[in-house]
Amino acid sequence: MKSSILVVAISGLLTGAFPPEMMAMFSDIEARQVPSTDAAQKLSRDRTNCGPTPCSGFNAKEQLVSTSGQNAYASPKAGQIRGPCPGLNAAANHGYLSRSGVTTIPETIAGLSAAFGMSPELSAFLAAYAVIFVGNPLLGTWSIGGPPPSSILTGGLLGGAQGISYSHNVYEGDASIGRKDAYLNNGDAHSLDIKRFTEVYALGLKDDRYTLDMFAQDFLKKSQQSIATNPYYFAAPFSGTLVAPVAYNFVINLMSNHSASEPSGYLDGYNFKQFFGVSGDYPNFKWLKGQERIPENWYRRPSTNQYGIANGFLDFATNFAAYPDSLKLGGNTNGVNTYVGVNLSDLTGGAYNADDLLSLKTGKAACFYAQLAQVLVPDAALPLVGELAAILRLVNKWIKPITGSWDCPFIGQYDQTLFNQFPGYKYRPKGPATNYMKQ
Ligand code: HEM
Ligand SMILES: *[C@@H]1O[C@H](CO)[C@@H](O)[C@H](O)[C@H]1NC(C)=O
Ligand SMILES: *[C@@H]1O[C@H](CO)[C@@H](O)[C@H](O)[C@H]1NC(C)=O
């Protein structure tokens, strides 16, 4: 009942027209649209590490990311939390986010802009979603790992703040770059699996370079592996169809090093390992748990071309146009190799169909994902009365300014019963309350 009020409240915000810069990017991809997979793959390969539109200009002073003074590296101490996201872990290890691992929306916006050149609207959306679904809406905090120790919470009012480590199907999804599927690892989808890392590392060995196209192909391979090995494989609309594949693009767009000679940047093995907390030489790697770093003397993407929501959807659509089989919304139904996809039109009462996701013609994919974020509300938020008001305040403050002007089709209904056929849909591993990083 309370949850449905929230769903309505959020959907109501999604009306209007896209901002001009976003429309410009969407028409850009429309212009680039090509019928054949070969041509789409060429577009995918032609991308720089800043995306389809190269970064122009290099400003050493502006782009150098400080790793000294208050941003000096320090491994997490006992009680300081780290989780499944190397970007967030590295930011916290350098004080761009609270070193405790429990952060706020404004701190996330400032920290990720300074450390990576992520745009405020993208950080705000991701962080607000975290506070609402797996954080503490009353305090406005969220954990970048497991549940915070009670000392960090005021009075432990909300035992439900699991953090992103235990957000399977809500934030965290299967077929990740370096983390195993939760079900195949006793619910642990936050620890780096060194074998998985070594395999993806091998892709760039030849030229010591990693690209968006390489990673798009790797996501296709990982999805196929999950279908073939994980009876609980499930790509939920937000965590599986969007977050897991988008994280592949984050590595290239946000971890590449930039220079005057290569303003769009490139990612080599050294920087890839630093950001992922990996030591040793191929193939003898070791994961240094929670010790993800921003490399010394590393230059992020320029502030004139931050990575935002429109960039995110451009890369997303380019990947799926090139490798259509990697677009998954659905899961295994009865053991491994029994993948069934959900019909998007059936799920959304006819408001969307699968072509909308690939074409991006009208920005409908962005609408779809912004709206589908709500599908999980009834399962995940279970708000108390006070929390509901806090959640609505968060939506008004952080989500509405971003999505409120978008021109989205109205979704009359979400038929979530379509997910009941997937055993992985209900799988919700929870971490112990003490599951935070101890060194
Ligand atoms: C508010 C901002 C962010 C949030 C809420 C967030 C959350 C997450 C979550 C929940 C996952 C697990 C997804 C999965 O199952 O694969 C994840 C993974 C990942 N994130 Fe983030 N993230 C954020 C920012 C960033 C940034 C700034 C970067 C890069 C600089 C980044 C890079 C990655 C990568 C590479 C992975 C996949 C790790 C692996 O599979 O080994 N994220 N993030
Ligand atoms: C990044 O690129 C700059 C400029 O080419 C170079 O001096 C620096 O060593 C590189 N940093 C890393 C961490 O690779
Ligand atoms: C999805 O369902 C709609 C309406 O039920 C139908 O018209 C469409 O052909 C289906 N699409 C696929 C790919 O099966």
Coordinates of C-alpha atoms and ligand atoms in Angstrom, one line a residue:
M1 CA 0.0 0.0 0.0
K2 CA 2.6 2.5 1.1
S3 CA 4.9 1.2 -1.6
S4 CA 2.3 1.8 -4.3
I5 CA 2.0 5.4 -3.2
L6 CA 5.7 5.8 -3.8
V7 CA 5.5 4.2 -7.2
V8 CA 2.8 6.6 -8.3
A9 CA 4.7 9.5 -6.8
I10 CA 7.9 8.6 -8.7
S11 CA 6.1 7.9 -12.0
G12 CA 4.3 11.2 -11.8
L13 CA 7.7 13.0 -12.0
L14 CA 8.5 11.5 -15.3
T15 CA 6.8 13.8 -17.7
G16 CA 8.0 16.6 -20.0
A17 CA 10.8 17.0 -22.5
F18 CA 14.4 16.0 -22.5
P19 CA 17.0 18.8 -21.9
P20 CA 18.6 20.0 -25.1
E21 CA 22.0 18.5 -24.5
M22 CA 20.5 15.1 -23.9
M23 CA 18.4 15.4 -27.1
A24 CA 21.5 16.4 -29.0
M25 CA 23.2 13.2 -27.9
F26 CA 20.2 11.1 -28.8
S27 CA 19.9 12.5 -32.2
D28 CA 23.5 11.9 -32.6
I29 CA 23.1 8.2 -32.1
E30 CA 20.0 8.3 -34.3
A31 CA 22.1 9.7 -37.1
R32 CA 24.6 7.0 -36.5
Q33 CA 22.0 4.3 -36.5
V34 CA 22.8 1.6 -39.0
P35 CA 20.9 -1.5 -39.8
S36 CA 23.6 -4.1 -39.9
T37 CA 25.4 -5.6 -36.9
D38 CA 28.7 -5.3 -38.8
A39 CA 28.3 -1.5 -39.0
A40 CA 27.1 -1.3 -35.4
Q41 CA 30.2 -3.2 -34.4
K42 CA 32.4 -0.8 -36.3
L43 CA 30.7 2.1 -34.4
S44 CA 31.4 0.3 -31.2
R45 CA 35.1 -0.2 -32.1
D46 CA 35.5 3.3 -33.3
R47 CA 34.7 4.8 -29.9
T48 CA 37.4 6.5 -27.9
N49 CA 37.8 5.9 -24.2
C50 CA 35.7 9.0 -23.7
G51 CA 32.9 7.5 -25.8
P52 CA 31.6 8.2 -29.3
T53 CA 32.5 11.8 -29.0
P54 CA 36.2 12.2 -28.3
C55 CA 37.3 14.4 -25.4
S56 CA 39.0 17.4 -26.9
G57 CA 41.7 19.3 -25.0
F58 CA 43.8 18.4 -22.1
N59 CA 44.3 20.6 -19.0
A60 CA 47.0 18.9 -16.8
K61 CA 46.3 21.1 -13.8
E62 CA 42.5 20.6 -13.9
Q63 CA 42.6 16.8 -14.7
L64 CA 45.4 15.7 -12.3
V65 CA 43.7 13.9 -9.4
S66 CA 45.3 14.6 -6.0
T67 CA 46.5 11.6 -4.1
S68 CA 48.3 13.6 -1.4
G69 CA 47.3 15.5 1.7
Q70 CA 43.8 14.8 2.6
N71 CA 43.5 12.6 -0.5
A72 CA 46.5 10.4 0.4
Y73 CA 45.8 6.7 0.1
A74 CA 45.0 4.8 3.2
S75 CA 43.8 1.2 3.5
P76 CA 40.5 0.9 5.3
K77 CA 40.8 0.5 9.0
A78 CA 38.7 -1.9 11.1
G79 CA 35.1 -0.8 10.8
Q80 CA 35.6 1.1 7.6
I81 CA 33.4 -0.4 4.9
R82 CA 34.3 -1.3 1.3
G83 CA 32.2 -3.2 -1.2
P84 CA 31.6 -4.4 -4.8
C85 CA 32.4 -1.2 -6.6
P86 CA 36.1 -0.5 -7.3
G87 CA 35.3 3.2 -8.1
L88 CA 33.7 3.8 -4.8
N89 CA 36.2 1.9 -2.8
A90 CA 39.1 3.8 -4.5
A91 CA 37.3 7.1 -3.8
A92 CA 36.9 6.2 -0.1
N93 CA 40.5 5.1 0.2
H94 CA 41.6 8.5 -1.0
G95 CA 39.1 10.5 1.1
Y96 CA 37.0 11.6 -1.9
L97 CA 34.1 9.8 0.0
S98 CA 34.1 9.4 3.8
R99 CA 36.7 6.8 4.7
S100 CA 34.1 5.1 6.8
G101 CA 32.4 3.9 3.6
V102 CA 29.1 5.5 4.7
T103 CA 28.4 8.5 2.6
T104 CA 25.7 11.0 1.6
I105 CA 24.3 12.2 -1.7
P106 CA 26.1 15.6 -1.7
E107 CA 29.4 14.0 -0.7
T108 CA 29.0 11.4 -3.5
I109 CA 28.3 14.2 -6.1
A110 CA 31.4 16.2 -5.0
G111 CA 33.7 13.2 -4.5
L112 CA 33.0 11.4 -7.8
S113 CA 33.2 14.6 -9.8
A114 CA 36.6 15.4 -8.3
A115 CA 38.0 11.9 -8.5
F116 CA 36.5 10.7 -11.8
G117 CA 34.7 13.4 -13.7
M118 CA 31.4 11.7 -13.2
S119 CA 28.6 14.3 -13.7
P120 CA 26.6 15.6 -10.8
E121 CA 23.3 14.4 -12.3
L122 CA 24.5 10.8 -12.8
S123 CA 26.1 10.7 -9.3
A124 CA 23.0 12.1 -7.7
F125 CA 20.7 9.6 -9.4
L126 CA 22.9 6.6 -8.5
A127 CA 23.4 7.8 -4.9
A128 CA 19.7 8.7 -4.4
Y129 CA 18.7 5.3 -5.6
A130 CA 21.2 3.8 -3.1
V131 CA 19.9 5.8 -0.2
I132 CA 16.3 5.0 -1.0
F133 CA 16.7 1.2 -1.7
V134 CA 19.6 0.0 0.4
G135 CA 20.5 3.0 2.6
N136 CA 19.0 5.1 5.4
P137 CA 16.5 7.5 4.0
L138 CA 16.1 9.3 7.3
L139 CA 19.8 10.0 7.7
G140 CA 20.3 10.4 4.0
T141 CA 23.2 8.0 4.1
W142 CA 24.2 4.8 2.2
S143 CA 27.0 2.3 2.6
I144 CA 29.4 1.5 -0.3
G145 CA 29.7 -2.0 1.2
G146 CA 27.7 -4.1 3.7
P147 CA 25.6 -2.9 6.6
P148 CA 27.2 -0.2 8.7
P149 CA 28.3 -1.1 12.2
S150 CA 25.7 0.3 14.6
S151 CA 28.0 2.9 15.9
I152 CA 27.8 4.8 12.6
L153 CA 24.0 4.8 12.6
T154 CA 22.3 6.9 15.2
G155 CA 20.7 4.4 17.4
G156 CA 20.4 1.6 14.8
L157 CA 16.9 2.8 14.0
L158 CA 16.9 1.2 10.6
G159 CA 18.3 -2.3 10.7
G160 CA 17.4 -2.6 7.0
A161 CA 20.2 -0.5 5.6
Q162 CA 22.1 -3.4 3.9
G163 CA 24.4 -1.3 1.7
I164 CA 25.3 -2.2 -1.9
S165 CA 27.1 -5.4 -1.0
Y166 CA 23.8 -7.0 -0.1
S167 CA 21.6 -5.5 -2.8
H168 CA 21.3 -8.5 -5.1
N169 CA 18.6 -7.8 -7.8
V170 CA 18.1 -4.4 -6.3
Y171 CA 21.5 -2.7 -7.2
E172 CA 23.9 -5.6 -7.6
G173 CA 23.4 -8.0 -10.5
D174 CA 24.8 -11.2 -12.2
A175 CA 27.4 -11.3 -15.0
S176 CA 29.7 -8.7 -13.4
I177 CA 33.2 -7.9 -14.7
G178 CA 35.2 -9.2 -11.7
R179 CA 32.6 -10.4 -9.2
K180 CA 31.0 -13.9 -9.2
D181 CA 27.2 -14.3 -9.4
A182 CA 25.8 -14.1 -5.9
Y183 CA 24.2 -17.5 -6.1
L184 CA 27.4 -19.2 -7.2
N185 CA 29.4 -17.7 -4.3
N186 CA 27.2 -18.1 -1.2
G187 CA 25.7 -14.6 -1.7
D188 CA 29.1 -12.9 -2.0
A189 CA 29.0 -10.8 -5.1
H190 CA 31.2 -8.1 -3.7
S191 CA 34.6 -9.8 -3.5
L192 CA 36.8 -9.7 -6.5
D193 CA 37.3 -13.1 -8.1
I194 CA 40.9 -13.1 -9.2
K195 CA 40.3 -15.7 -11.9
R196 CA 37.6 -13.6 -13.4
F197 CA 39.9 -10.5 -13.3
T198 CA 42.8 -12.4 -14.8
E199 CA 40.5 -13.4 -17.8
V200 CA 39.4 -9.9 -18.5
Y201 CA 42.9 -8.6 -18.0
A202 CA 44.1 -11.0 -20.7
L203 CA 41.9 -9.2 -23.3
G204 CA 44.2 -6.2 -23.3
L205 CA 47.5 -7.9 -23.0
K206 CA 48.5 -7.6 -26.7
D207 CA 48.5 -3.8 -26.8
D208 CA 48.3 -3.1 -23.1
R209 CA 45.1 -1.3 -23.8
Y210 CA 41.4 -1.7 -22.9
T211 CA 38.5 -0.4 -24.9
L212 CA 34.8 0.0 -24.7
D213 CA 34.3 -2.5 -27.5
M214 CA 36.5 -5.1 -25.8
F215 CA 34.4 -4.8 -22.7
A216 CA 31.1 -4.9 -24.6
Q217 CA 32.1 -8.2 -25.9
D218 CA 33.2 -9.4 -22.5
F219 CA 29.8 -8.6 -21.1
L220 CA 28.2 -10.7 -23.8
K221 CA 30.6 -13.6 -22.8
K222 CA 29.9 -13.2 -19.1
S223 CA 26.1 -13.2 -19.6
Q224 CA 26.4 -16.4 -21.7
Q225 CA 28.6 -17.9 -18.9
S226 CA 26.1 -17.0 -16.3
I227 CA 23.2 -18.6 -18.2
A228 CA 25.3 -21.7 -18.7
T229 CA 26.5 -22.1 -15.0
N230 CA 24.0 -20.3 -12.7
P231 CA 20.5 -21.8 -12.3
Y232 CA 19.6 -18.6 -10.5
Y233 CA 20.8 -16.3 -13.2
F234 CA 18.4 -13.4 -13.4
A235 CA 18.7 -10.0 -15.1
A236 CA 16.4 -7.7 -13.1
P237 CA 15.3 -4.5 -15.0
F238 CA 17.5 -2.1 -13.1
S239 CA 20.4 -4.1 -11.5
G240 CA 20.8 -6.7 -14.3
T241 CA 19.8 -5.0 -17.5
L242 CA 21.3 -1.6 -16.6
V243 CA 23.8 -1.5 -13.7
A244 CA 25.8 -4.6 -14.4
P245 CA 26.5 -3.8 -18.1
V246 CA 27.0 -0.1 -17.4
A247 CA 29.8 -0.8 -14.9
Y248 CA 31.8 -2.3 -17.8
N249 CA 31.6 1.1 -19.5
F250 CA 32.6 2.9 -16.3
V251 CA 35.9 1.1 -16.3
I252 CA 36.9 2.6 -19.6
N253 CA 35.3 6.0 -19.3
L254 CA 36.3 6.7 -15.8
M255 CA 39.5 4.8 -15.1
S256 CA 41.5 5.8 -18.3
N257 CA 44.4 8.1 -18.0
H258 CA 44.4 11.2 -20.0
S259 CA 47.2 13.3 -21.6
A260 CA 47.8 16.0 -24.2
S261 CA 48.7 13.4 -26.8
E262 CA 45.7 11.3 -26.0
P263 CA 43.0 13.7 -24.7
S264 CA 40.4 10.9 -24.8
G265 CA 42.6 8.8 -22.6
Y266 CA 43.6 5.2 -22.6
L267 CA 43.6 2.5 -20.0
D268 CA 46.6 0.2 -19.6
G269 CA 47.0 -2.8 -17.4
Y270 CA 48.9 -0.9 -14.7
N271 CA 46.0 1.5 -14.1
F272 CA 43.4 -1.2 -14.4
K273 CA 45.1 -3.2 -11.6
Q274 CA 45.6 -0.1 -9.4
F275 CA 41.9 0.8 -9.5
F276 CA 40.9 -2.8 -8.9
G277 CA 43.3 -3.3 -6.0
V278 CA 45.2 -6.0 -7.8
S279 CA 49.0 -6.7 -7.3
G280 CA 51.4 -9.0 -9.1
D281 CA 52.1 -9.7 -12.8
Y282 CA 50.0 -11.5 -15.2
P283 CA 48.9 -14.2 -14.6
N284 CA 50.0 -14.3 -11.0
F285 CA 47.6 -11.7 -9.5
K286 CA 46.5 -11.2 -6.0
W287 CA 43.5 -9.1 -4.9
L288 CA 44.3 -6.7 -2.1
K289 CA 40.9 -6.7 -0.4
G290 CA 39.6 -3.2 0.0
Q291 CA 42.8 -1.6 -1.3
E292 CA 41.6 -0.1 -4.5
R293 CA 43.6 2.9 -5.4
I294 CA 43.7 6.0 -7.6
P295 CA 47.1 5.8 -9.3
E296 CA 49.8 8.4 -8.6
N297 CA 50.1 11.0 -11.3
W298 CA 46.8 10.0 -13.0
Y299 CA 44.6 12.4 -15.0
R300 CA 40.8 11.9 -15.1
R301 CA 38.5 13.0 -18.0
P302 CA 38.1 16.7 -18.3
S303 CA 35.4 18.6 -16.5
T304 CA 34.2 20.0 -19.8
N305 CA 33.2 16.4 -20.7
Q306 CA 32.1 14.7 -17.6
Y307 CA 30.4 11.3 -17.8
G308 CA 26.7 11.8 -17.4
I309 CA 23.4 10.1 -17.9
A310 CA 23.3 10.8 -21.7
N311 CA 26.9 9.5 -22.1
G312 CA 25.8 6.4 -20.2
F313 CA 22.9 5.7 -22.4
L314 CA 24.9 6.3 -25.6
D315 CA 27.5 3.7 -24.6
F316 CA 24.7 1.4 -23.4
A317 CA 22.8 1.6 -26.7
T318 CA 26.0 1.3 -28.8
N319 CA 26.9 -1.9 -27.0
F320 CA 23.6 -3.5 -27.5
A321 CA 23.3 -2.5 -31.1
A322 CA 26.6 -4.1 -31.8
Y323 CA 26.0 -7.2 -29.6
P324 CA 22.2 -7.6 -29.5
D325 CA 22.4 -10.9 -27.6
S326 CA 23.9 -9.2 -24.6
L327 CA 20.7 -7.4 -23.9
K328 CA 19.1 -9.5 -21.2
L329 CA 15.9 -8.9 -19.2
G330 CA 14.9 -12.2 -17.8
G331 CA 16.7 -15.3 -16.5
N332 CA 17.0 -19.0 -16.2
T333 CA 13.7 -20.7 -15.5
N334 CA 14.6 -24.2 -14.7
G335 CA 18.2 -24.9 -14.2
V336 CA 21.1 -23.7 -16.4
N337 CA 20.6 -23.0 -20.0
T338 CA 16.9 -22.3 -19.6
Y339 CA 17.0 -18.5 -20.2
V340 CA 13.7 -16.9 -21.1
G341 CA 13.5 -13.1 -21.8
V342 CA 10.6 -11.0 -20.5
N343 CA 8.5 -9.3 -23.2
L344 CA 9.0 -5.6 -22.5
S345 CA 5.6 -4.8 -24.0
D346 CA 3.9 -7.2 -21.7
L347 CA 5.8 -6.0 -18.7
T348 CA 4.9 -2.3 -19.3
G349 CA 1.3 -2.7 -20.5
G350 CA 2.4 -1.8 -24.0
A351 CA 4.2 1.4 -23.1
Y352 CA 7.6 0.1 -24.3
N353 CA 8.9 -2.5 -26.6
A354 CA 12.4 -3.9 -27.0
D355 CA 13.2 -1.7 -30.0
D356 CA 12.9 1.3 -27.8
L357 CA 15.9 0.2 -25.8
L358 CA 18.1 -0.3 -28.8
S359 CA 17.1 2.7 -30.9
L360 CA 17.3 5.5 -28.3
K361 CA 15.5 7.5 -30.9
T362 CA 13.4 9.5 -28.5
G363 CA 15.3 8.9 -25.4
K364 CA 12.8 6.2 -24.5
A365 CA 15.5 3.9 -23.1
A366 CA 16.3 6.5 -20.4
C367 CA 12.7 6.8 -19.6
F368 CA 12.3 3.1 -19.4
Y369 CA 15.1 2.7 -16.9
A370 CA 14.2 5.7 -14.8
Q371 CA 10.7 4.3 -14.5
L372 CA 11.7 0.7 -14.1
A373 CA 13.8 1.7 -11.1
Q374 CA 10.5 1.8 -9.3
V375 CA 9.6 -1.8 -10.1
L376 CA 11.8 -2.8 -7.2
V377 CA 10.2 -0.5 -4.7
P378 CA 7.5 -2.8 -3.5
D379 CA 10.1 -5.6 -2.9
A380 CA 12.9 -3.5 -1.6
A381 CA 11.9 -0.5 0.3
L382 CA 9.1 -1.6 2.7
P383 CA 9.2 1.8 4.2
L384 CA 8.1 2.8 7.6
V385 CA 5.8 5.8 7.8
G386 CA 8.6 8.2 8.6
E387 CA 10.8 6.7 6.0
L388 CA 8.2 7.2 3.3
A389 CA 8.1 10.9 3.8
A390 CA 11.9 11.0 3.8
I391 CA 12.0 9.0 0.6
L392 CA 9.6 11.4 -1.1
R393 CA 11.7 14.3 0.0
L394 CA 14.7 12.6 -1.6
V395 CA 12.9 12.0 -4.8
N396 CA 11.8 15.6 -5.0
K397 CA 15.2 16.9 -4.2
W398 CA 17.5 14.6 -6.3
I399 CA 15.5 12.6 -8.8
K400 CA 12.8 15.0 -9.9
P401 CA 15.3 17.7 -11.2
I402 CA 16.9 15.1 -13.4
T403 CA 14.0 13.2 -14.8
G404 CA 11.1 15.6 -14.2
S405 CA 11.6 17.2 -17.6
W406 CA 11.8 14.0 -19.6
D407 CA 9.1 13.2 -22.1
C408 CA 8.3 9.7 -21.2
P409 CA 5.4 7.4 -22.2
F410 CA 3.0 6.7 -19.3
I411 CA 3.3 3.2 -18.0
G412 CA -0.1 2.1 -16.9
Q413 CA 1.0 -1.1 -15.3
Y414 CA 4.1 -3.2 -14.5
D415 CA 3.3 -6.9 -14.6
Q416 CA 5.8 -8.2 -12.1
T417 CA 4.2 -11.6 -12.1
L418 CA 6.2 -12.2 -15.3
F419 CA 9.3 -12.5 -13.0
N420 CA 7.8 -15.3 -10.9
Q421 CA 9.0 -17.9 -13.5
F422 CA 12.6 -17.1 -12.5
P423 CA 13.9 -18.8 -9.4
G424 CA 16.6 -16.1 -9.1
Y425 CA 14.1 -13.4 -8.9
K426 CA 13.4 -14.0 -5.2
Y427 CA 17.0 -14.7 -4.2
R428 CA 18.0 -12.1 -1.7
P429 CA 21.2 -13.0 0.2
K430 CA 21.7 -10.8 3.2
G431 CA 25.0 -10.1 4.9
P432 CA 25.6 -10.4 8.6
A433 CA 25.4 -7.1 10.5
T434 CA 29.1 -7.3 11.1
N435 CA 30.1 -7.8 7.5
Y436 CA 32.3 -4.8 7.1
M437 CA 35.9 -4.7 6.0
K438 CA 38.5 -5.6 8.7
Q439 CA 42.2 -5.4 7.7
Ligands
HEM1 C1 27.1 6.7 -6.8 C2 27.9 6.1 -7.6 C3 28.0 4.6 -7.8 C4 27.2 3.6 -7.3 C5 25.9 3.7 -6.5 C6 27.8 2.3 -7.7 C7 27.3 1.1 -7.4 C8 27.9 -0.1 -7.9 C9 27.3 -1.4 -7.7 C10 26.0 -1.7 -6.9 C11 28.1 -2.3 -8.3 C12 27.8 -3.8 -8.4 C13 27.2 -4.0 -9.7 C14 27.4 -5.4 -10.3 O1 26.7 -6.3 -9.8 O2 28.2 -5.6 -11.2 C15 29.1 -1.6 -8.9 C16 30.1 -2.2 -9.7 C17 31.1 -1.5 -10.3 N1 31.3 -0.1 -10.3 FE1 30.2 1.2 -9.3 N2 29.0 2.6 -8.4 C18 29.1 4.0 -8.5 C19 30.1 4.7 -9.1 C20 31.2 4.1 -9.8 C21 32.3 4.8 -10.4 C22 32.5 6.3 -10.2 C23 33.1 3.9 -11.0 C24 34.4 4.0 -11.7 C25 35.2 4.9 -11.5 C26 32.4 2.6 -10.9 C27 32.9 1.4 -11.4 C28 32.3 0.1 -11.1 C29 32.8 -1.1 -11.7 C30 34.0 -1.3 -12.6 C31 32.0 -2.1 -11.2 C32 32.2 -3.6 -11.5 C33 33.2 -4.3 -10.6 C34 33.4 -5.7 -10.8 O3 32.5 -6.4 -11.4 O4 34.5 -6.2 -10.5 N3 31.3 2.7 -10.1 N4 29.0 -0.3 -8.6
LIG2 C1 49.2 9.4 -17.2 O1 49.6 10.1 -18.4 C2 50.6 11.1 -18.1 C3 50.8 11.9 -19.3 O2 51.1 11.2 -20.4 C4 51.8 10.4 -17.6 O3 52.8 11.3 -17.3 C5 51.5 9.6 -16.4 O4 52.6 8.8 -15.9 C6 50.3 8.7 -16.6 N1 49.9 8.2 -15.3 C7 49.6 6.9 -15.1 C8 49.2 6.6 -13.7 O5 49.7 6.0 -15.9
LIG3 C1 5.6 -8.9 -27.1 O1 4.2 -8.9 -26.8 C2 3.5 -8.1 -27.7 C3 2.1 -7.9 -27.1 O2 1.7 -8.9 -26.3 C4 3.5 -8.7 -29.1 O3 2.8 -7.9 -30.0 C5 5.0 -8.8 -29.5 O4 5.1 -9.5 -30.7 C6 5.8 -9.5 -28.4 N1 7.2 -9.4 -28.8 C7 8.0 -10.4 -28.8 C8 9.5 -10.1 -29.2 O5 7.7 -11.6 -28.6

